[in-house]
Coordinates of C-alpha atoms and ligand atoms in Angstrom, one line a residue:
M540 CA 99.9 128.1 91.6
E541 CA 102.6 130.4 91.3
F542 CA 105.1 130.0 88.4
S543 CA 108.5 131.6 87.8
V544 CA 111.6 131.2 85.7
K545 CA 115.1 131.2 86.8
S546 CA 118.5 130.6 85.2
G547 CA 121.4 128.9 87.2
N548 CA 122.8 125.6 88.1
P549 CA 120.6 122.8 89.4
E550 CA 122.9 122.1 92.7
K551 CA 122.6 125.6 93.6
Q552 CA 118.8 125.5 94.0
R553 CA 117.5 125.5 97.6
T554 CA 114.2 123.9 96.8
A555 CA 111.8 121.4 98.3
C556 CA 112.0 119.2 95.2
L557 CA 114.6 119.4 92.2
V558 CA 113.1 117.7 89.2
L559 CA 115.8 116.0 86.7
G560 CA 115.4 114.0 83.6
I561 CA 117.0 110.7 83.0
Y562 CA 117.2 109.3 79.4
E563 CA 116.8 105.6 78.6
S564 CA 119.2 103.6 79.0
R565 CA 120.3 105.0 82.4
R566 CA 121.9 108.2 81.0
L567 CA 121.9 111.6 82.9
T568 CA 120.5 114.6 81.0
P569 CA 122.9 117.7 81.1
A570 CA 121.2 119.2 84.0
A571 CA 121.2 115.9 85.9
E572 CA 125.0 115.5 85.0
Q573 CA 125.8 118.9 86.6
F574 CA 123.9 118.0 89.7
D575 CA 125.5 114.6 89.8
A576 CA 129.1 116.1 89.6
A577 CA 128.3 118.3 92.6
C578 CA 126.9 115.5 94.7
G579 CA 129.8 113.1 94.3
G580 CA 128.3 111.0 91.7
H581 CA 125.4 109.9 93.8
L582 CA 122.9 109.8 90.9
S583 CA 125.3 107.9 88.5
N584 CA 125.9 105.4 91.1
L585 CA 122.3 104.9 91.5
L586 CA 121.7 104.4 87.8
R587 CA 124.8 102.0 87.5
R588 CA 122.9 99.8 90.2
G589 CA 119.9 99.7 87.9
D590 CA 117.5 101.7 90.0
L591 CA 116.2 103.5 87.2
E592 CA 116.3 102.7 83.6
G593 CA 115.1 106.0 82.2
K594 CA 112.1 104.5 80.4
P595 CA 109.1 107.0 79.9
G596 CA 106.9 107.0 83.0
Q597 CA 109.3 105.7 85.3
S598 CA 110.4 107.8 88.1
L599 CA 112.2 107.7 91.4
L600 CA 111.9 110.3 94.4
L601 CA 115.2 110.7 96.5
F602 CA 116.0 112.1 100.0
N603 CA 118.9 112.9 101.8
I604 CA 121.4 113.5 98.8
P605 CA 124.8 114.1 100.0
D606 CA 126.0 117.8 99.7
A607 CA 122.7 119.0 98.2
L608 CA 120.9 122.1 98.9
C609 CA 117.5 120.7 97.9
E610 CA 115.3 118.6 100.3
R611 CA 114.4 116.0 97.5
V612 CA 115.3 115.0 93.9
L613 CA 112.5 113.7 91.6
L614 CA 114.4 111.7 88.7
M615 CA 111.9 111.4 85.7
G616 CA 112.4 108.9 83.1
C617 CA 112.2 110.7 79.6
G618 CA 112.9 107.6 77.3
R619 CA 115.3 107.9 74.5
E620 CA 117.1 111.2 73.9
R621 CA 116.3 111.2 70.2
E622 CA 112.6 110.1 70.6
I623 CA 111.4 113.1 72.5
D624 CA 108.6 114.4 70.3
D625 CA 105.6 116.5 71.4
R626 CA 103.5 113.7 72.6
R627 CA 106.3 112.4 74.9
F628 CA 107.2 115.7 76.2
R629 CA 103.4 116.4 77.1
K630 CA 103.5 112.9 79.0
I631 CA 106.6 113.5 80.9
A632 CA 105.1 117.1 82.0
A633 CA 101.9 115.2 83.0
Q634 CA 103.7 112.6 85.0
V635 CA 106.0 115.1 86.5
A636 CA 103.0 117.2 87.8
M637 CA 101.3 114.0 89.0
A638 CA 104.3 113.0 91.0
L639 CA 104.8 116.3 92.6
N640 CA 101.3 116.5 93.7
D641 CA 101.8 113.4 95.7
T642 CA 105.0 114.6 97.5
G643 CA 104.9 116.9 100.6
A644 CA 106.8 119.6 98.8
N645 CA 105.7 123.1 98.9
D646 CA 107.7 124.2 96.0
A647 CA 109.6 122.5 93.1
T648 CA 112.3 123.5 90.6
L649 CA 111.9 121.8 87.2
Y650 CA 115.1 121.2 85.0
L651 CA 113.1 119.9 82.1
S652 CA 113.2 122.9 79.6
D653 CA 116.6 121.6 78.0
L654 CA 115.0 118.3 76.9
P655 CA 115.5 118.1 73.2
V656 CA 112.1 118.2 71.7
K657 CA 112.2 118.1 67.9
S658 CA 111.5 121.6 66.3
R659 CA 110.2 123.1 69.6
D660 CA 111.9 125.9 71.4
L661 CA 112.2 126.8 75.1
N662 CA 108.9 128.8 75.4
W663 CA 106.9 125.9 73.8
K664 CA 108.1 123.6 76.6
I665 CA 107.8 126.3 79.4
R666 CA 104.2 126.7 78.4
Q667 CA 103.6 123.0 78.0
L668 CA 104.9 122.6 81.7
V669 CA 102.8 125.2 83.1
E670 CA 99.7 123.9 81.2
A671 CA 100.2 120.2 82.3
I672 CA 100.6 121.3 86.0
E673 CA 97.5 123.5 86.0
E674 CA 95.5 120.5 84.2
S675 CA 96.7 117.9 86.9
R676 CA 95.3 120.2 89.6
Y677 CA 91.9 120.8 88.0
Y678 CA 89.1 119.2 90.0
F679 CA 85.5 119.5 89.9
D680 CA 84.1 119.0 93.3
Q681 CA 81.7 122.1 93.6
L682 CA 78.7 119.7 94.0
K683 CA 80.0 117.0 96.1
S684 CA 79.0 117.3 99.7
R685 CA 82.5 115.8 100.8
K686 CA 85.3 117.3 98.9
D687 CA 87.5 114.8 97.7
A688 CA 90.5 116.7 96.3
P689 CA 93.6 115.5 98.1
R690 CA 95.7 117.6 100.2
R691 CA 98.4 119.1 98.0
P692 CA 101.0 121.4 99.6
L693 CA 102.6 122.4 96.3
R694 CA 102.4 126.2 95.9
K695 CA 105.2 127.4 93.8
I696 CA 107.0 126.0 90.6
I697 CA 110.2 127.5 89.4
L698 CA 111.1 126.6 85.7
S699 CA 114.9 126.6 84.5
A700 CA 115.9 128.6 81.5
P701 CA 119.3 128.2 80.0
G702 CA 120.5 131.8 80.7
R703 CA 119.5 135.1 81.6
R704 CA 119.1 136.3 78.0
E705 CA 115.9 133.9 77.8
L706 CA 114.3 135.0 81.0
A707 CA 111.9 137.6 79.6
S708 CA 110.5 135.5 76.8
A709 CA 110.2 132.6 79.2
E710 CA 108.2 134.7 81.5
Q711 CA 105.8 135.5 78.7
A712 CA 105.4 131.9 78.0
V713 CA 104.5 131.3 81.6
R714 CA 102.0 134.1 81.4
E715 CA 100.5 132.5 78.2
G716 CA 100.5 129.1 79.8
V717 CA 98.7 130.6 83.0
A718 CA 96.2 132.6 81.0
I719 CA 95.3 129.6 78.7
S720 CA 94.9 127.3 81.8
A721 CA 92.6 129.8 83.5
G722 CA 90.7 130.0 80.1
M723 CA 90.3 126.4 80.1
A724 CA 89.4 125.9 83.8
L725 CA 86.4 128.2 83.2
A726 CA 85.4 126.2 80.0
K727 CA 85.7 123.0 81.9
D728 CA 83.7 124.2 84.9
L729 CA 80.9 125.5 82.7
G730 CA 81.0 122.2 80.7
N731 CA 81.0 120.0 83.7
L732 CA 78.1 121.8 85.4
P733 CA 74.7 119.8 85.3
P734 CA 72.1 121.0 82.8
N735 CA 69.8 122.2 85.5
I736 CA 72.2 124.6 86.8
C737 CA 74.0 125.7 83.6
T738 CA 71.0 126.8 81.7
P739 CA 71.1 129.7 79.1
S740 CA 70.2 132.3 81.8
Y741 CA 73.2 130.9 83.9
L742 CA 75.5 131.2 80.7
A743 CA 74.2 134.9 80.2
E744 CA 75.0 135.5 84.0
Q745 CA 78.5 134.1 83.6
A746 CA 79.2 136.4 80.7
Q747 CA 78.0 139.4 82.8
A748 CA 80.3 138.1 85.7
L749 CA 83.2 137.9 83.4
A750 CA 82.4 141.6 82.0
L751 CA 82.5 142.8 85.7
E752 CA 85.8 141.2 86.2
F753 CA 87.5 142.6 83.4
P754 CA 86.9 146.3 82.4
A755 CA 87.8 145.7 78.7
L756 CA 84.9 143.4 78.4
R757 CA 81.4 144.8 77.6
V758 CA 78.3 142.5 77.6
K759 CA 75.0 142.5 75.9
V760 CA 72.2 139.9 76.5
L761 CA 69.3 139.6 73.8
D762 CA 66.2 138.0 75.2
E763 CA 63.5 136.1 73.1
A764 CA 61.3 139.2 72.4
E765 CA 64.4 141.0 70.9
M766 CA 65.3 138.0 68.7
E767 CA 61.7 137.8 67.6
Q768 CA 61.9 141.5 66.6
L769 CA 65.0 140.9 64.7
G770 CA 63.7 137.8 62.8
M771 CA 65.6 134.9 64.3
G772 CA 63.2 132.1 63.3
A773 CA 65.6 129.4 63.2
L774 CA 67.1 130.1 66.7
L775 CA 63.7 130.6 68.3
S776 CA 62.4 127.4 66.8
V777 CA 64.8 125.5 68.9
T778 CA 63.9 126.8 72.2
R779 CA 60.2 126.4 71.7
G780 CA 59.9 123.0 73.5
S781 CA 61.8 124.4 76.6
A782 CA 60.9 126.0 79.8
Q783 CA 64.1 127.9 79.8
P784 CA 64.3 131.2 77.9
A785 CA 66.9 131.4 75.0
K786 CA 69.5 134.2 75.0
L787 CA 71.9 135.6 72.5
I788 CA 75.1 136.7 74.4
R789 CA 77.4 139.2 72.8
L790 CA 80.6 139.9 74.7
A791 CA 83.1 142.3 73.3
F792 CA 86.6 142.6 74.2
R793 CA 88.2 145.8 72.9
R794 CA 91.7 146.4 73.4
G795 CA 92.8 147.0 69.8
P796 CA 92.8 150.3 68.0
A797 CA 89.3 151.8 67.9
T798 CA 89.0 151.3 64.2
A799 CA 90.4 148.0 64.1
K800 CA 87.7 145.4 62.8
P801 CA 86.9 142.4 65.5
Y802 CA 87.7 138.9 65.3
M803 CA 84.5 137.0 66.1
L804 CA 84.1 133.7 68.0
V805 CA 80.7 132.1 67.8
G806 CA 79.9 129.2 70.2
K807 CA 77.0 126.8 70.2
G808 CA 75.5 127.0 73.6
V809 CA 72.9 124.1 73.7
T810 CA 72.7 123.5 77.4
F811 CA 70.9 120.2 77.0
D812 CA 70.2 118.4 73.8
T813 CA 67.4 116.0 74.0
G814 CA 67.0 115.7 70.1
G815 CA 63.8 117.3 70.7
I816 CA 60.8 115.6 68.9
S817 CA 63.3 113.6 67.0
L818 CA 64.3 112.4 70.5
K819 CA 67.8 110.9 71.1
P820 CA 68.1 107.5 72.5
G821 CA 68.5 107.3 76.3
D822 CA 71.9 105.6 76.7
G823 CA 74.6 108.4 77.6
M824 CA 72.2 111.1 77.0
D825 CA 73.5 112.9 80.2
E826 CA 76.6 113.7 78.0
M827 CA 74.3 116.1 76.1
K828 CA 74.9 118.5 78.9
F829 CA 78.4 119.2 77.0
D830 CA 76.5 120.4 74.1
M831 CA 77.3 123.9 75.1
C832 CA 81.2 123.3 75.2
G833 CA 81.5 125.6 72.2
A834 CA 80.0 128.5 74.1
A835 CA 82.2 127.6 77.1
S836 CA 85.4 127.7 74.9
V837 CA 84.3 131.3 73.8
L838 CA 84.1 132.4 77.2
G839 CA 87.4 130.8 78.4
T840 CA 89.2 132.1 75.2
L841 CA 87.7 135.7 76.1
R842 CA 89.0 135.2 79.7
A843 CA 92.5 134.3 78.5
C844 CA 92.5 137.5 75.9
A845 CA 91.7 139.7 79.1
L846 CA 94.2 138.0 81.3
L847 CA 97.0 138.6 78.7
D848 CA 95.5 142.1 77.7
L849 CA 95.9 141.1 74.0
P850 CA 95.8 144.3 71.9
L851 CA 93.0 143.1 69.7
N852 CA 89.1 143.4 69.4
V853 CA 87.4 140.2 69.7
I854 CA 83.8 139.7 70.0
G855 CA 82.3 136.4 71.3
L856 CA 78.7 135.6 70.3
I857 CA 76.8 132.8 72.0
P858 CA 73.4 131.6 71.0
T859 CA 72.1 129.5 73.8
V860 CA 69.0 127.4 74.2
E861 CA 67.8 124.1 75.6
N862 CA 66.6 121.5 73.2
M863 CA 63.6 119.8 74.5
P864 CA 60.4 118.0 73.4
G865 CA 57.3 119.7 74.5
G866 CA 53.8 120.7 73.3
R867 CA 55.3 123.8 71.5
A868 CA 58.3 122.2 70.3
S869 CA 59.2 122.2 66.6
R870 CA 58.0 119.0 64.6
P871 CA 59.7 117.5 61.8
G872 CA 58.3 119.2 58.7
D873 CA 58.0 122.6 60.2
I874 CA 59.4 125.5 58.0
V875 CA 61.1 128.4 59.7
T876 CA 62.5 131.7 58.3
S877 CA 66.0 132.5 59.4
L878 CA 67.2 135.9 60.1
S879 CA 69.1 135.9 56.5
G880 CA 65.6 135.4 55.1
Q881 CA 66.3 132.0 53.8
T882 CA 63.7 129.5 54.8
I883 CA 64.7 126.1 56.3
E884 CA 62.5 122.9 56.6
I885 CA 63.3 121.2 59.9
L886 CA 63.4 117.5 58.8
N887 CA 65.2 116.6 62.2
T888 CA 64.9 118.5 65.4
D889 CA 68.2 117.0 66.5
A890 CA 70.1 118.9 64.1
E891 CA 69.6 122.0 66.1
G892 CA 73.0 123.4 66.4
R893 CA 73.1 124.6 62.9
L894 CA 69.6 126.2 63.5
I895 CA 70.9 128.4 66.3
L896 CA 74.4 129.1 64.6
C897 CA 72.8 130.2 61.4
D898 CA 71.1 133.0 62.8
A899 CA 74.0 133.9 65.2
L900 CA 76.3 133.9 62.1
T901 CA 73.9 136.3 60.2
Y902 CA 74.0 138.5 63.1
A903 CA 77.6 138.6 63.1
E904 CA 77.4 140.5 59.7
R905 CA 76.7 143.7 61.7
D906 CA 80.2 143.9 63.2
E907 CA 82.1 143.7 59.9
P908 CA 84.4 141.0 61.2
V909 CA 88.0 140.4 59.9
A910 CA 87.2 136.7 60.5
V911 CA 84.5 134.7 62.1
I912 CA 85.3 131.4 63.7
D913 CA 82.4 129.1 65.1
I914 CA 82.9 126.4 67.6
A915 CA 80.2 123.7 68.1
T916 CA 79.7 120.2 69.4
L917 CA 77.9 119.9 66.1
T918 CA 77.9 116.2 64.8
G919 CA 78.3 112.7 65.9
A920 CA 79.6 112.1 62.4
C921 CA 82.7 114.0 63.0
I922 CA 83.7 111.6 65.7
I923 CA 83.2 108.8 63.4
A924 CA 85.3 110.7 60.7
L925 CA 88.2 111.9 62.9
G926 CA 88.2 110.2 66.3
R927 CA 88.8 112.3 69.4
Y928 CA 92.1 114.0 68.8
P929 CA 91.8 116.9 66.2
H930 CA 88.8 119.2 65.9
G931 CA 87.1 119.1 62.5
L932 CA 87.9 122.2 60.6
F933 CA 86.0 123.7 57.8
S934 CA 86.7 127.1 56.1
N935 CA 85.5 129.3 53.2
H936 CA 89.1 131.0 53.2
P937 CA 92.2 129.1 52.6
S938 CA 94.6 131.5 54.6
L939 CA 92.3 131.3 57.7
A940 CA 92.4 127.4 57.5
T941 CA 96.2 127.6 57.3
A942 CA 96.3 130.0 60.2
L943 CA 94.2 127.6 62.5
Q944 CA 96.2 124.7 61.4
S945 CA 99.2 126.5 62.3
A946 CA 97.8 127.7 65.7
G947 CA 96.7 124.1 66.4
H948 CA 100.3 122.7 65.8
T949 CA 101.9 125.4 68.2
A950 CA 99.4 125.1 70.9
Y951 CA 99.2 121.2 70.4
D952 CA 95.4 121.7 70.1
R953 CA 95.1 120.5 66.7
V954 CA 92.6 120.4 63.7
W955 CA 92.0 118.5 60.8
E956 CA 90.4 120.0 57.6
L957 CA 87.5 118.5 55.7
P958 CA 86.2 119.4 52.4
L959 CA 83.4 121.9 51.8
W960 CA 82.9 121.4 48.2
D961 CA 79.9 122.6 46.3
D962 CA 79.1 119.1 45.2
Y963 CA 77.7 118.4 48.7
Q964 CA 75.3 121.3 48.7
E965 CA 72.5 119.5 46.5
G966 CA 72.2 117.1 49.5
L967 CA 70.5 119.9 51.4
D968 CA 67.8 120.4 48.8
S969 CA 64.2 120.6 50.1
N970 CA 60.9 120.3 48.0
F971 CA 59.2 122.8 50.3
A972 CA 61.8 125.3 51.5
D973 CA 65.2 127.0 50.4
M974 CA 67.0 124.3 52.1
A975 CA 66.6 121.3 54.6
N976 CA 68.4 121.2 57.9
V977 CA 69.6 117.7 57.4
A978 CA 70.3 115.5 54.2
N979 CA 68.4 112.5 53.4
N980 CA 71.1 110.1 54.2
R981 CA 74.0 109.7 56.6
D982 CA 76.8 110.3 54.3
G983 CA 79.4 112.9 55.3
G984 CA 77.3 114.2 58.2
A985 CA 79.9 116.5 59.6
I986 CA 80.4 118.0 56.2
M987 CA 76.8 118.3 55.5
A988 CA 76.4 120.4 58.8
A989 CA 79.3 122.6 57.6
C990 CA 77.7 122.9 54.3
F991 CA 74.5 124.2 56.0
L992 CA 76.4 126.8 57.8
S993 CA 78.3 127.9 54.9
R994 CA 75.1 129.2 53.3
F995 CA 75.1 131.9 56.0
T996 CA 78.8 133.0 55.9
K997 CA 79.1 134.2 52.4
K998 CA 79.8 137.8 53.5
F999 CA 83.0 137.2 55.6
H1000 CA 86.1 135.1 56.1
W1001 CA 84.7 132.0 58.2
A1002 CA 85.8 128.9 59.7
H1003 CA 83.8 126.2 61.5
L1004 CA 85.3 123.9 64.2
D1005 CA 83.4 120.8 64.9
I1006 CA 84.4 119.9 68.4
A1007 CA 82.1 116.8 68.9
G1008 CA 84.8 114.6 69.5
T1009 CA 87.2 116.7 71.5
A1010 CA 85.1 118.9 73.9
W1011 CA 84.8 116.2 76.6
K1012 CA 85.9 112.7 77.6
S1013 CA 83.6 109.8 78.0
G1014 CA 84.0 106.9 80.4
K1015 CA 85.8 106.9 83.7
A1016 CA 87.5 110.2 82.9
K1017 CA 84.2 111.9 82.1
G1018 CA 84.5 115.5 81.8
A1019 CA 85.1 118.7 79.8
T1020 CA 88.5 119.1 78.2
G1021 CA 88.6 122.8 78.0
R1022 CA 89.5 122.6 74.3
P1023 CA 89.7 124.5 72.0
V1024 CA 90.6 127.3 74.3
P1025 CA 94.5 126.8 73.5
L1026 CA 93.9 126.8 69.8
L1027 CA 91.7 130.0 69.8
T1028 CA 94.0 131.9 72.2
Q1029 CA 96.9 130.8 70.1
Y1030 CA 95.2 131.9 66.9
L1031 CA 94.7 135.3 68.6
L1032 CA 98.3 135.3 69.8
D1033 CA 99.5 134.8 66.3
R1034 CA 97.5 137.8 65.1
V1035 CA 99.0 140.0 67.5
A1036 CA 102.4 138.9 66.5
E1037 CA 101.4 139.4 62.8
A1038 CA 100.4 142.9 63.6
K1039 CA 103.8 143.7 65.2
G1040 CA 105.6 142.2 62.3
K1041 CA 103.9 144.8 59.9
P1042 CA 105.8 148.0 59.5
Ligands
BES585 N1 74.8 117.8 69.8 C1 74.8 116.9 68.7 C2 75.9 116.3 68.1 C3 76.8 115.2 69.0 C4 76.2 114.1 69.2 C5 77.9 115.6 69.6 C6 77.1 113.1 70.0 C7 78.7 114.7 70.4 C8 78.1 113.5 70.6 C9 74.0 117.3 67.5 O1 73.0 118.5 68.0 C10 73.2 116.3 66.9 O2 72.3 115.9 67.6 N2 73.6 116.0 65.7 C11 72.9 114.9 64.9 C12 72.8 115.5 63.5 C13 71.9 114.4 62.8 C14 70.5 114.6 63.3 C15 72.1 114.9 61.3 C16 74.0 113.8 65.1 O3 75.0 114.1 65.1 O4 73.4 112.8 65.1
MN586 MN1 71.2 117.6 68.4
ZN587 ZN1 73.3 119.4 69.6

């Protein structure tokens, strides 16, 4: 999709579809009012007759408007003017996107950036509109022999800005929306691919393909022999039951000053999680193909960074394995030595995410990172605790947690912080090793997993995102969401702004 911004009056737009907002009850938005005046009160007549109340979700498509330069007008109900919050605006954006996809219009001009969204600026609205339109056009039909994506002639979207002064920053907002959407699409594709295609080797190939596409990216893939050499006993214990070789992918984006320390993103890449010998129940097990969505979000975020050419150094680190039961698989009771030297008693082979992440986190120390964020579909308990809206957030550094909360708010890809108190740590005590990989009860499962990881992150500022509830949708809309690419990209955009703000 091609996006551009434009200032100017709605009635002057030669466009296949002009999109205007209508408030409840039957009130024109300022842009709709301007257009109405130019077409002899056509819209206000229509509202007076009761054809559109302006409730959220209502819409009306009009043709042959007297004296108009546009071919069609799409009137979109926006609800009460004073009630337009983030959620409402995003709904309106999604509904406009859906309605436009159903028309025969090749292009559309949207006058929605002037809707008053509480404490949000023009750029936020522009970015949300771009993301909603891109989201509505995402289809995953690579593996259907008959492509069922509908015919959609829409090619070009023009977004209104109040004046010329706002154009440059609105164009930047468009670029950000486009880059974030492209990153999300990559994350969704990788998540949606079946586990017989999207294996650890496949993820490594995708990282290599990304590095070929963008010269600022350098990739290195460690194989099992190299990991053995290093002493990654925890990571390697997970892959033992699988016929697929494990990989550790390191993808470095270097566009910051040569001496600037990197931000690091570490993504869980379990391409299928059967639970191993602690086998999961069969119901819904197919969804464990999404257990690599943390890894996918790292690749998606690096793609967004590259598209935006952010002046930062960012390293993506992806430990990727398949967790299968097999003759060589780890048993409950096995004790392994992690790269950090700490020994771990594996009491449950289904708590495998923390085993691969702990070695990747120790490996991250070598790059002397400014901050490390790991992203993982780590615990079912996180879904029980928080539901499916926010990512679970844990951190050993309060200002990093604050920065992520703020980025989550800006990107509308929100987080909720849970405690990492020392009180919980004794739950991981083992009689036979330095620690167990699970606690002996189900209390605070998401917290216990984070506590485990915290034992491997003492040397840097670290945050952990548990995306078990947010990385994909179940049921009829089953599919990867592309989250938290918006959050992570925003976090990095904020770091760029912060660096610019410094003298
Ligand atoms: N990948 C799962 C977590 C998960 C489960 C995410 C369901 C989303 C939906 C993870 O590897 C896992 O199995 N965790 C266990 C931990 C337990 C054994 C302590 C869990 O959550 O049950
Ligand atoms: Mn598991
Ligand atoms: Zn898992």
